[in-house]
CSV table of N, CA and C in Angstrom, one decimal:
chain,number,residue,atom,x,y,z
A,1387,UNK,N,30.7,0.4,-4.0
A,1387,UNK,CA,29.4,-0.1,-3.6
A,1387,UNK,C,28.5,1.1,-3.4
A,1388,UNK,N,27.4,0.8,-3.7
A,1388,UNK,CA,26.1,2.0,-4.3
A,1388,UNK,C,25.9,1.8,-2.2
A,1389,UNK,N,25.1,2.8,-1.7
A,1389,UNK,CA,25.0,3.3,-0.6
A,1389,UNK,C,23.7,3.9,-0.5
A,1390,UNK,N,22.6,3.1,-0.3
A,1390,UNK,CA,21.6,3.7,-0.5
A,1390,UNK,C,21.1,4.5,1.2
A,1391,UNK,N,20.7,5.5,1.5
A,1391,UNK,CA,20.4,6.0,2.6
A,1391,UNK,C,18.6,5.4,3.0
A,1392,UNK,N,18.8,5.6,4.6
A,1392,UNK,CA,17.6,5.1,5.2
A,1392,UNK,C,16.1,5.8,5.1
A,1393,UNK,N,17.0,7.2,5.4
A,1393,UNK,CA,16.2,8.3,5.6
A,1393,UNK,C,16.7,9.2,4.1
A,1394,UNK,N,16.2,10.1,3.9
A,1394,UNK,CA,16.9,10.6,2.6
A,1394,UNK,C,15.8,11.9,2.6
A,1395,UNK,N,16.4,13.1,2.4
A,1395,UNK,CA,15.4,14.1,2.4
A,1395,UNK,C,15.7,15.2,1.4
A,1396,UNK,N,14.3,15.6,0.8
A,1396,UNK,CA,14.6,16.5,-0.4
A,1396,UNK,C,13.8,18.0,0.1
A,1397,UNK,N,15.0,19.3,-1.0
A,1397,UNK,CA,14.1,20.4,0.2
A,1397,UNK,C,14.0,20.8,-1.0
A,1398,UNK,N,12.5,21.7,-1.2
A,1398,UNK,CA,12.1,22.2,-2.7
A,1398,UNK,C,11.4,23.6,-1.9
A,1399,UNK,N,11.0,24.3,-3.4
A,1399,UNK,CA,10.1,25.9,-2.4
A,1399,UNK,C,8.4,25.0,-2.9
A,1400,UNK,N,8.2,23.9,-1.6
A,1400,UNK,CA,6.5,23.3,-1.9
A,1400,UNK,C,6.1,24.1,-0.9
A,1401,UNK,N,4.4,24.0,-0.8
A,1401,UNK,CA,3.8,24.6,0.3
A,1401,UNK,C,4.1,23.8,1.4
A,1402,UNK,N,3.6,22.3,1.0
A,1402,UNK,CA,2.6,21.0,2.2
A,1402,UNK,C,4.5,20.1,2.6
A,1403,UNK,N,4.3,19.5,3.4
A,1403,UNK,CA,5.7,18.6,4.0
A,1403,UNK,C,5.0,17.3,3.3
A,1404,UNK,N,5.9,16.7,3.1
A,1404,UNK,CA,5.0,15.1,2.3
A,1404,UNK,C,6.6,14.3,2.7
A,1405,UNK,N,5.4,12.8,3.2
A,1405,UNK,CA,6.5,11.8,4.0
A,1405,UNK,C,6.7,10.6,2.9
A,1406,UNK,N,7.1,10.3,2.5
A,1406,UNK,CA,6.6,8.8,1.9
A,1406,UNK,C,7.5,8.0,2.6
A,1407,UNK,N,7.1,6.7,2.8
A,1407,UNK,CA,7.1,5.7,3.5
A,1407,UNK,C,7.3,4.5,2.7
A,1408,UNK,N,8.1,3.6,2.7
A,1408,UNK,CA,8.2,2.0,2.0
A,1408,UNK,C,8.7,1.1,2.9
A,1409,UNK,N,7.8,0.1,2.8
A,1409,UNK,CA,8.0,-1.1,3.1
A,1409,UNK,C,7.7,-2.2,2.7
A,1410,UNK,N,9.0,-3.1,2.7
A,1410,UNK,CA,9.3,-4.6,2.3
A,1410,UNK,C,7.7,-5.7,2.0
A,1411,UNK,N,7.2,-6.1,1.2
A,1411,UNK,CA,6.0,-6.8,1.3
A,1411,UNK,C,6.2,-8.3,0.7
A,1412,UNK,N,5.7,-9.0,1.1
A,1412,UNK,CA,5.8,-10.6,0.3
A,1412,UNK,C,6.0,-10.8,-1.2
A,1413,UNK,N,6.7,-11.2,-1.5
A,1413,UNK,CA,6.9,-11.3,-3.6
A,1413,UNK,C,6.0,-12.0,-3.7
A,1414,UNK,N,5.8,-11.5,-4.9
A,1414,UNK,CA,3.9,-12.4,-5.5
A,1414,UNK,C,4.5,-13.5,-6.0
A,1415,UNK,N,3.3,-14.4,-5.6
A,1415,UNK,CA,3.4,-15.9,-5.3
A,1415,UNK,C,3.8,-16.6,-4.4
A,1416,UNK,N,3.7,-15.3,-3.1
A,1416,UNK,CA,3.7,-16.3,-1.3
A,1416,UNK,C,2.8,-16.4,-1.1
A,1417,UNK,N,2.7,-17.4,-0.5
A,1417,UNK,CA,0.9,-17.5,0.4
A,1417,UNK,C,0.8,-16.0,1.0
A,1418,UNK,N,1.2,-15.5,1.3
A,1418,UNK,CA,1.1,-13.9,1.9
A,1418,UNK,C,0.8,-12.9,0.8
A,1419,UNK,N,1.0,-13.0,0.3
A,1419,UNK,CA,1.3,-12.2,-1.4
A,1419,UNK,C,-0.2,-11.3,-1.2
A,1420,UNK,N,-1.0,-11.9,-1.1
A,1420,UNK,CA,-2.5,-11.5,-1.3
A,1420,UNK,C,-2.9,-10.7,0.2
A,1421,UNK,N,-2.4,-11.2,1.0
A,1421,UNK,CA,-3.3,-11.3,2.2
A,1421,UNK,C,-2.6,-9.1,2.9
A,1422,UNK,N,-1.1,-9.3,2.3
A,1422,UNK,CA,-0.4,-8.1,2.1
A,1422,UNK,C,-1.0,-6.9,1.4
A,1423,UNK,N,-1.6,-7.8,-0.2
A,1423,UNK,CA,-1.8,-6.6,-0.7
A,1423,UNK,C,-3.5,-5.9,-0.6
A,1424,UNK,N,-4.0,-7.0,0.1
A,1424,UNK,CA,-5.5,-6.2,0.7
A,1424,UNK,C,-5.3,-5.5,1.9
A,1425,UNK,N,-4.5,-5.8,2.8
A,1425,UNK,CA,-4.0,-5.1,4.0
A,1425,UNK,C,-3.6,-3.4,3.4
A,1426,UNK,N,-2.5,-3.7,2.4
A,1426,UNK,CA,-2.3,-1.9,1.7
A,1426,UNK,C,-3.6,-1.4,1.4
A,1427,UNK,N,-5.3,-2.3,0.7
A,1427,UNK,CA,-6.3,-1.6,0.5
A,1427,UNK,C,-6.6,-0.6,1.7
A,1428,UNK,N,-6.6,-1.5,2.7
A,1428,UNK,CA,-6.7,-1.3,4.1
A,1428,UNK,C,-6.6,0.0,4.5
A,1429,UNK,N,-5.3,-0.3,5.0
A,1429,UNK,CA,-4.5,0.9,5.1
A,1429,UNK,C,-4.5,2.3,4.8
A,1430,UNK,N,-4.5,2.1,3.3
A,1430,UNK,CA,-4.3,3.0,2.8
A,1430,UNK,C,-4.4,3.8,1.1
A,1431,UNK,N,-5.7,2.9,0.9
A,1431,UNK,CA,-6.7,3.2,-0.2
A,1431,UNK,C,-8.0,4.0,-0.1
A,1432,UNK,N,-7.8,5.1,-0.3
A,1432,UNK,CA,-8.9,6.5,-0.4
A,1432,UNK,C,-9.5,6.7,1.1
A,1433,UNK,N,-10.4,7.6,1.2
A,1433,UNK,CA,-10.9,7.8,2.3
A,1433,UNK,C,-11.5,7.6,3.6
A,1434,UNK,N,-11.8,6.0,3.4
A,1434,UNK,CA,-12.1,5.0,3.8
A,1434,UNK,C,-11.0,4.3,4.8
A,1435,UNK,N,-9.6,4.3,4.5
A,1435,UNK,CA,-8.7,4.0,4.9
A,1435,UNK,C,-8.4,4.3,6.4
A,1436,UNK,N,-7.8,3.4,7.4
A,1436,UNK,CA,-7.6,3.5,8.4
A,1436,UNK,C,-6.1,4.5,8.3
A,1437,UNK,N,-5.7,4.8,7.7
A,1437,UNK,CA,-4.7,6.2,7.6
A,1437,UNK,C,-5.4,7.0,7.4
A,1438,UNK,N,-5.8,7.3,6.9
A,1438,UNK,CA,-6.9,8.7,6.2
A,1438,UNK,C,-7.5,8.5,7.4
A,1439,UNK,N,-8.5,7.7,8.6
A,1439,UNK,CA,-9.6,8.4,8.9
A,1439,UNK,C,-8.0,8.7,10.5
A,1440,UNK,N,-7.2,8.1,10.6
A,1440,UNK,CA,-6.7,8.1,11.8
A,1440,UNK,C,-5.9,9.8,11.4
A,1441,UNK,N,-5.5,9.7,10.6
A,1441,UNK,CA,-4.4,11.0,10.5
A,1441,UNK,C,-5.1,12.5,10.1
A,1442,UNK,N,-6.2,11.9,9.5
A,1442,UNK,CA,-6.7,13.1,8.6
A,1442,UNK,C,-8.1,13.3,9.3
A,1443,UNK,N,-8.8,12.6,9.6
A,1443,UNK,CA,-9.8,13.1,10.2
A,1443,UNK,C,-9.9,13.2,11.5
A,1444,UNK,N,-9.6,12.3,12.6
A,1444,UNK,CA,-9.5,12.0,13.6
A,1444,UNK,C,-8.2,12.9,14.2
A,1445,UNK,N,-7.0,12.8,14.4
A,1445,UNK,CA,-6.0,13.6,14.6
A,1445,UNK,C,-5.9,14.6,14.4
A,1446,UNK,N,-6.3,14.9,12.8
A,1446,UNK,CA,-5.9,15.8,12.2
A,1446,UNK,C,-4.5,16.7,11.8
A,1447,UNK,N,-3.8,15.6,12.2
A,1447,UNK,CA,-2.0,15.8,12.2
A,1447,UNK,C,-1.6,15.7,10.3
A,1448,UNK,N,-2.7,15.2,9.4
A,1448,UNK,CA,-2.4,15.2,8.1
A,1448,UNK,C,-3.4,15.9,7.5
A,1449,UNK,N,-3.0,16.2,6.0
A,1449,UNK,CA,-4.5,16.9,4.9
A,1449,UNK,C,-4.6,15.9,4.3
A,1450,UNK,N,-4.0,14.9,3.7
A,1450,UNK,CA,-4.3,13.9,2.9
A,1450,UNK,C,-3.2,12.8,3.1
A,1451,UNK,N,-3.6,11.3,2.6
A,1451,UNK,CA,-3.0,10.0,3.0
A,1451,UNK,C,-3.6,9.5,1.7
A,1452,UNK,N,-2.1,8.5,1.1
A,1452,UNK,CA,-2.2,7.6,-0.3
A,1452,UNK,C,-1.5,6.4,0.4
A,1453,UNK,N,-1.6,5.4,-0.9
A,1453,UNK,CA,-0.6,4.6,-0.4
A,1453,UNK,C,-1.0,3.3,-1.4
A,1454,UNK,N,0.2,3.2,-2.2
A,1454,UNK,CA,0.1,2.1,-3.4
A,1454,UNK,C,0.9,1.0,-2.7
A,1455,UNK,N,0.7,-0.4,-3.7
A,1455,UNK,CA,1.4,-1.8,-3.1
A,1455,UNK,C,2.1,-1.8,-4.4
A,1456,UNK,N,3.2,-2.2,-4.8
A,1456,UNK,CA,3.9,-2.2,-5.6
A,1456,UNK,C,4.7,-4.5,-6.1
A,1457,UNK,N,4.2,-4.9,-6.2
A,1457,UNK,CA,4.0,-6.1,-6.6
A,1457,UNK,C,5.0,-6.5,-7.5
A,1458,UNK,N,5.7,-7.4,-7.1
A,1458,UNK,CA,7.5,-7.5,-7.7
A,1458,UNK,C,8.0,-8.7,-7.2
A,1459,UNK,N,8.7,-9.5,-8.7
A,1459,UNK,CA,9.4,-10.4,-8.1
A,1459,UNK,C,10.3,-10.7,-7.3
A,1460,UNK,N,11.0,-11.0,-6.2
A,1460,UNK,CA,11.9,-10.8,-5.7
A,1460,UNK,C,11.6,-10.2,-4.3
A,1461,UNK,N,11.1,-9.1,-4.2
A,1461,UNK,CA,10.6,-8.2,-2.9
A,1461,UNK,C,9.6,-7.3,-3.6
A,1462,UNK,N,8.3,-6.8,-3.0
A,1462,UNK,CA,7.5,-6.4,-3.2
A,1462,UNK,C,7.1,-5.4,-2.3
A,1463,UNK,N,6.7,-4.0,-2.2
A,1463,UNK,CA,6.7,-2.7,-1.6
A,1463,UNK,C,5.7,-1.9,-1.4
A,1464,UNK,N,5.7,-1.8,0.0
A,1464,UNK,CA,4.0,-0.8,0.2
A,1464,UNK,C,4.6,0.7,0.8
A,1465,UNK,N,3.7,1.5,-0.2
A,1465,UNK,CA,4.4,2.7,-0.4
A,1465,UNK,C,3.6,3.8,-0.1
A,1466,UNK,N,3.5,4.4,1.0
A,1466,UNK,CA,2.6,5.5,2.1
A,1466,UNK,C,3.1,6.7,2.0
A,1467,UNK,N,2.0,7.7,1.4
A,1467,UNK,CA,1.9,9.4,1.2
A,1467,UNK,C,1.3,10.0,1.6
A,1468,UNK,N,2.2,10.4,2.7
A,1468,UNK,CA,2.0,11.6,4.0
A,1468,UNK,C,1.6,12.8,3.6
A,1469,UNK,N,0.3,14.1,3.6
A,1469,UNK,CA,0.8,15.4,3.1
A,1469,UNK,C,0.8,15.8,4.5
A,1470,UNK,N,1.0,16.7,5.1
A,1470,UNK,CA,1.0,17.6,6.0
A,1470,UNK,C,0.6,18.9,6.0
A,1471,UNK,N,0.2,19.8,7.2
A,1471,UNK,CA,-0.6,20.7,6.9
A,1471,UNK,C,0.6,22.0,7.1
A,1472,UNK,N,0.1,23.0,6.4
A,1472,UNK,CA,1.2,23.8,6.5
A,1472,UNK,C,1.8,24.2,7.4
A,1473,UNK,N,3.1,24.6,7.3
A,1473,UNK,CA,4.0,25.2,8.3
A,1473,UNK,C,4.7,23.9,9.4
A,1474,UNK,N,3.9,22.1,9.3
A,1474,UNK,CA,4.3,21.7,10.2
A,1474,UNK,C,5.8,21.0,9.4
A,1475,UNK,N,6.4,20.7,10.6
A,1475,UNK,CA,7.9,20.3,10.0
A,1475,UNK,C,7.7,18.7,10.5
A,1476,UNK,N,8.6,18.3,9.4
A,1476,UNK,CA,8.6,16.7,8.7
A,1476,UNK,C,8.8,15.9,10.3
A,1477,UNK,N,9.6,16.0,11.0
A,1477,UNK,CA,10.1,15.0,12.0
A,1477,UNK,C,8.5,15.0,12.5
A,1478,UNK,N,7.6,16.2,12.8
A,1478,UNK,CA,6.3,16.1,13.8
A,1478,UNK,C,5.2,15.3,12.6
A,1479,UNK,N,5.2,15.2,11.4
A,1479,UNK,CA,4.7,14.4,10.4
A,1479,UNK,C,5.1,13.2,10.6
A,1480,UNK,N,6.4,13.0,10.7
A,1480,UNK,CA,7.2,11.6,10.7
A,1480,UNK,C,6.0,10.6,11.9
A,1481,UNK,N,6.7,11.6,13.3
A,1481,UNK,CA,6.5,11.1,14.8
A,1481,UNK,C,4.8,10.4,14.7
A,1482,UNK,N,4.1,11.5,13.9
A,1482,UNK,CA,2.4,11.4,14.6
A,1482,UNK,C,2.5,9.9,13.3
A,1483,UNK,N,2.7,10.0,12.0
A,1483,UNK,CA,2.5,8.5,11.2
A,1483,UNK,C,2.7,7.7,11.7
A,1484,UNK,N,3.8,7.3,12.6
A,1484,UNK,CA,4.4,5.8,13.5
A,1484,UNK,C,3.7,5.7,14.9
A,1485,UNK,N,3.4,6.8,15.1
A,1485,UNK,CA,2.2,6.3,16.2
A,1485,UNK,C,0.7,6.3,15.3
A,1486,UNK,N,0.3,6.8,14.9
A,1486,UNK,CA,-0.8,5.9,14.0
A,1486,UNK,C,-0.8,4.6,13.6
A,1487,UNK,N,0.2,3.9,12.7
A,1487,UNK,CA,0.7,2.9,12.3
A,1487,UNK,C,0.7,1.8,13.6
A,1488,UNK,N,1.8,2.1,14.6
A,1488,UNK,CA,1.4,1.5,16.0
A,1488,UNK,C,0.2,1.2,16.7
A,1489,UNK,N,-0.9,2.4,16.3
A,1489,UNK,CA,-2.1,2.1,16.9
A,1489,UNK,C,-2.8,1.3,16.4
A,1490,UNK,N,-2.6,1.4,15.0
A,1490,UNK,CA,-3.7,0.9,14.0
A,1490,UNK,C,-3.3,-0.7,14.5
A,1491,UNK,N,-1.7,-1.0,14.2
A,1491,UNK,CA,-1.5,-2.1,14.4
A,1491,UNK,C,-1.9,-3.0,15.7
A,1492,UNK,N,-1.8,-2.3,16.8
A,1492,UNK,CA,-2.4,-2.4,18.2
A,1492,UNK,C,-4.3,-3.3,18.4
A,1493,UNK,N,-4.8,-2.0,17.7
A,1493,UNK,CA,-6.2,-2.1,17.1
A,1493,UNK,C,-6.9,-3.3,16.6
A,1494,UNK,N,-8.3,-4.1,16.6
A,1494,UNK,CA,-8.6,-5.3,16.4
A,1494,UNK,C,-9.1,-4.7,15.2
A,1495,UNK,N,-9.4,-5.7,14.2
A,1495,UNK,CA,-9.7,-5.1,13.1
A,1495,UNK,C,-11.2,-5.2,12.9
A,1496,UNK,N,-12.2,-3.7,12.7
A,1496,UNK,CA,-13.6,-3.9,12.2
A,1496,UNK,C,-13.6,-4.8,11.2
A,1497,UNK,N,-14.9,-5.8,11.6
A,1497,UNK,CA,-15.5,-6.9,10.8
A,1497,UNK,C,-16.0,-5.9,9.2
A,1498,UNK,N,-16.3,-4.6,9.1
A,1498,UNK,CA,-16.8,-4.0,8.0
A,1498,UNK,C,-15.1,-3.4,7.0
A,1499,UNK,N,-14.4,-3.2,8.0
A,1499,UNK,CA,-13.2,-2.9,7.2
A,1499,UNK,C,-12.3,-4.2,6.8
A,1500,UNK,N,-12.5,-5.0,7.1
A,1500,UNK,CA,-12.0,-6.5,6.6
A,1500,UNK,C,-12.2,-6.9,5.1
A,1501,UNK,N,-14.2,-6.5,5.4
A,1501,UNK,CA,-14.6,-6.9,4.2
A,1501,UNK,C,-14.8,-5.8,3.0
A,1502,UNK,N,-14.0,-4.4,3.1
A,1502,UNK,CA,-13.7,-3.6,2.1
A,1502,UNK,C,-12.8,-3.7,1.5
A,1503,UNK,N,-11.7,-4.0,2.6
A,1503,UNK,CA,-10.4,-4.1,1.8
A,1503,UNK,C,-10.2,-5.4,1.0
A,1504,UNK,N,-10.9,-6.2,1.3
A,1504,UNK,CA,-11.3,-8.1,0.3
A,1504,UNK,C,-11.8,-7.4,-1.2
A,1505,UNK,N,-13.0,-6.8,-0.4
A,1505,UNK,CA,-13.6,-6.2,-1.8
A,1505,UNK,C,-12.8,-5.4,-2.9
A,1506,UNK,N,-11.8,-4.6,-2.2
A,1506,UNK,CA,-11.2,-3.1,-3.1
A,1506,UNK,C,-9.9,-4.4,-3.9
A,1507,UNK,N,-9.6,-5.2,-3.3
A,1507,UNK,CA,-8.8,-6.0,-3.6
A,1507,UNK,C,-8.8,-6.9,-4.7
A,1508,UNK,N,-10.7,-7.6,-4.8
A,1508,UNK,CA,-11.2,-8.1,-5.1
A,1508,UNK,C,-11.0,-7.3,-6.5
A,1509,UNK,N,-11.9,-6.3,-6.4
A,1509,UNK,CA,-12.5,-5.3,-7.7
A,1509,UNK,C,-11.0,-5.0,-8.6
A,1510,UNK,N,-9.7,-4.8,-7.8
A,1510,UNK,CA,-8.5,-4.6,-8.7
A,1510,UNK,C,-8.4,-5.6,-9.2
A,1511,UNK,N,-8.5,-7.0,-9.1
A,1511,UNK,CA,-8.1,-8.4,-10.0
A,1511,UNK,C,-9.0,-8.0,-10.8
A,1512,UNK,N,-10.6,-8.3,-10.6
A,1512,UNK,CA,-11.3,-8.5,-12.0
A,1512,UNK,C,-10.9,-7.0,-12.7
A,1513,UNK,N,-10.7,-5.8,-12.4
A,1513,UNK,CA,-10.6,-5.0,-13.7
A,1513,UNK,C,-8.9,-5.4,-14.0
A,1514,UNK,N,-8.7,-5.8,-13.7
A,1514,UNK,CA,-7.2,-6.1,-14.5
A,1514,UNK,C,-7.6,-7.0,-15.8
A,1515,UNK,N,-8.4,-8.2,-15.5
A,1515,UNK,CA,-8.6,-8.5,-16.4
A,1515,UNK,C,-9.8,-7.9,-17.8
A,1516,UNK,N,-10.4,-6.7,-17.4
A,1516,UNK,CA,-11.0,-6.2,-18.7
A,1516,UNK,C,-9.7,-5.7,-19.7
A,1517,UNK,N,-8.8,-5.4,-19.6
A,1517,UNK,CA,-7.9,-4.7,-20.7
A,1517,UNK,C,-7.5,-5.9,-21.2
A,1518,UNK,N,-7.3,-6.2,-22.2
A,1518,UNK,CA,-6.2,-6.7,-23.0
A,1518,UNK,C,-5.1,-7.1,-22.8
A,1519,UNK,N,-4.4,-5.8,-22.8
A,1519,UNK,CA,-3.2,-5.8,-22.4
A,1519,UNK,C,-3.2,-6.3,-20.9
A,1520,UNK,N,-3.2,-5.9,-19.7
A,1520,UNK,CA,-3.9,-6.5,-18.5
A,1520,UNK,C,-3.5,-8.1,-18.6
A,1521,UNK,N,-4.8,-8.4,-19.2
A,1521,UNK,CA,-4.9,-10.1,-19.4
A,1521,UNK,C,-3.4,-10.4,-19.6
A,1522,UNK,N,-3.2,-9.9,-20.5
A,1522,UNK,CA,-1.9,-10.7,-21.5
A,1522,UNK,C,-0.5,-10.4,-20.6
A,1523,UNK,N,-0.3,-9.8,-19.7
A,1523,UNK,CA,0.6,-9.3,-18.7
A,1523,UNK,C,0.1,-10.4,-17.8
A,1524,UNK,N,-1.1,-10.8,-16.7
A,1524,UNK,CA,-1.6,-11.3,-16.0
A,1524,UNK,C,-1.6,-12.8,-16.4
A,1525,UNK,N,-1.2,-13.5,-17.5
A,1525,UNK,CA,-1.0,-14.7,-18.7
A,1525,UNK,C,0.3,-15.3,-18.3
A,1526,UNK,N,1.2,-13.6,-19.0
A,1526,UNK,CA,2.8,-14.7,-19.3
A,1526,UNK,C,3.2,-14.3,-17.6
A,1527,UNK,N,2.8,-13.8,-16.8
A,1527,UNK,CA,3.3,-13.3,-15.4
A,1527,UNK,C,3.1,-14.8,-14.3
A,1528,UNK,N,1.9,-15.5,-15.0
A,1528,UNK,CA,1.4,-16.8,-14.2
A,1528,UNK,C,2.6,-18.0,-15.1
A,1529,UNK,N,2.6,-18.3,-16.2
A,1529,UNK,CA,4.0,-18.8,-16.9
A,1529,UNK,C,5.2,-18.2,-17.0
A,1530,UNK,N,5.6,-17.3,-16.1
A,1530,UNK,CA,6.8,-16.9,-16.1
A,1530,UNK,C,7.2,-17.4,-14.6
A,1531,UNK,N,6.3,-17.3,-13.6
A,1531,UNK,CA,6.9,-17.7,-12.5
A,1531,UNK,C,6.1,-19.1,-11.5
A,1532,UNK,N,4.8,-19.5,-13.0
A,1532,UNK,CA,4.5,-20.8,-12.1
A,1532,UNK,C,4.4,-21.9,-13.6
A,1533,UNK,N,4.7,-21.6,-14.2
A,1533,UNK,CA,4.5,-22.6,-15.4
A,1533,UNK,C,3.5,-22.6,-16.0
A,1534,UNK,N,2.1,-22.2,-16.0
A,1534,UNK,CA,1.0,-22.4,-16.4
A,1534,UNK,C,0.0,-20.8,-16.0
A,1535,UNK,N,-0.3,-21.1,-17.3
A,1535,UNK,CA,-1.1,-19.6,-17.6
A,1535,UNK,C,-2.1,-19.7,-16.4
A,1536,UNK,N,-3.0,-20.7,-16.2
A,1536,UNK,CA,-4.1,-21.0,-15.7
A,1536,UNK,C,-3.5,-20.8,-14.2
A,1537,UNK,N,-2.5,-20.4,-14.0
A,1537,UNK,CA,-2.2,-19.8,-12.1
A,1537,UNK,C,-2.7,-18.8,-12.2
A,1538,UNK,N,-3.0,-17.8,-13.2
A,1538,UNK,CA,-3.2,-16.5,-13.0
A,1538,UNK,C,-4.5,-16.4,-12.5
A,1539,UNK,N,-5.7,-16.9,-12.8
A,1539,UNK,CA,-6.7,-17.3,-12.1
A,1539,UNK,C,-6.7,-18.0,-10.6
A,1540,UNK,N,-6.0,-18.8,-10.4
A,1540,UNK,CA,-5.6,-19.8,-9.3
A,1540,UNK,C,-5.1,-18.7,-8.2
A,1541,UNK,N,-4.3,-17.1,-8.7
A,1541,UNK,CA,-3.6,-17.0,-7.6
A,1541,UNK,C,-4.6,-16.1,-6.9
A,1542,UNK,N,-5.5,-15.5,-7.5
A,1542,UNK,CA,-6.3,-14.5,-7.1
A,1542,UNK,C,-7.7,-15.2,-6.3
A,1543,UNK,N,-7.7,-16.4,-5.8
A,1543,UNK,CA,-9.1,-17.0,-5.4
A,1543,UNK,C,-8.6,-17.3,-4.0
């Protein structure tokens, strides 16, 4: 039986410590599905992000904060990129991100950050559909797991 570890750490000659972080998210096509993956906009999409401004500007316990949603049948994964500033070691990177995370969570949410992360959310569906390829992925994805092409529109409203 494969043994996958919780914690898992790799040592290279980098300058910066970098944490990444995953967690479990609703499989697309829960009523949560969506509401999860504008929360990752939230979170932790560009500068604007309540990670970025908590860790990076505010604390200043990080240099930079990412953080992709990863959207999958079965279980779906929100995936957070720690850098840290030099010389600090990973456990005091670890520590200050989960008390961020705790805060934020703690925290009421601004009525202005609600409606960014809708939007950043928003703007990923419609450019999915300018490509082609996109569309036709976003087609057999709505007939593969709801029967009818026409959910692919349906799931995004």
């Amino acid at each position: 039986m494969l043994h996958i570890p919780r914690d898992a750490r790799l040592k290279d000659a980098v300058a910066l410590p970098r944490l990444y972080l995953y967690f479990h998210a609703p499989t697309y096509g829960e009523p949560s599905f969506f509401e999860a993956e504008a929360a990752a906009y939230l979170l932790a999409d560009g500068r604007g992000s309540l990670l970025h401004r908590a860790l990076v500007v505010e604390t200043r316990a990080a240099s930079a904060t990412s953080g992709w949603f990863l959207p999958a049948v079965g279980v779906s994964s929100l995936v957070l990129s720690i850098t840290g500033h030099p010389g600090v070691a990973l456990p005091a990177l670890r520590s200050a991100v989960m008390r961020a995370l705790e805060d934020i969570r703690r925290a009421p949410l601004e009525p202005g950050d609600a409606l960014r992360a809708r939007n950043l959310n928003l703007s990923a569906a419609l450019i999915q559909w300018e490509s082609l390829t996109q569309r036709a992925n976003l087609l057999s994805e709505a007939v593969t797991l709801f029967g009818d092409p026409g959910a692919a529109m349906e799931q995004r409203k």
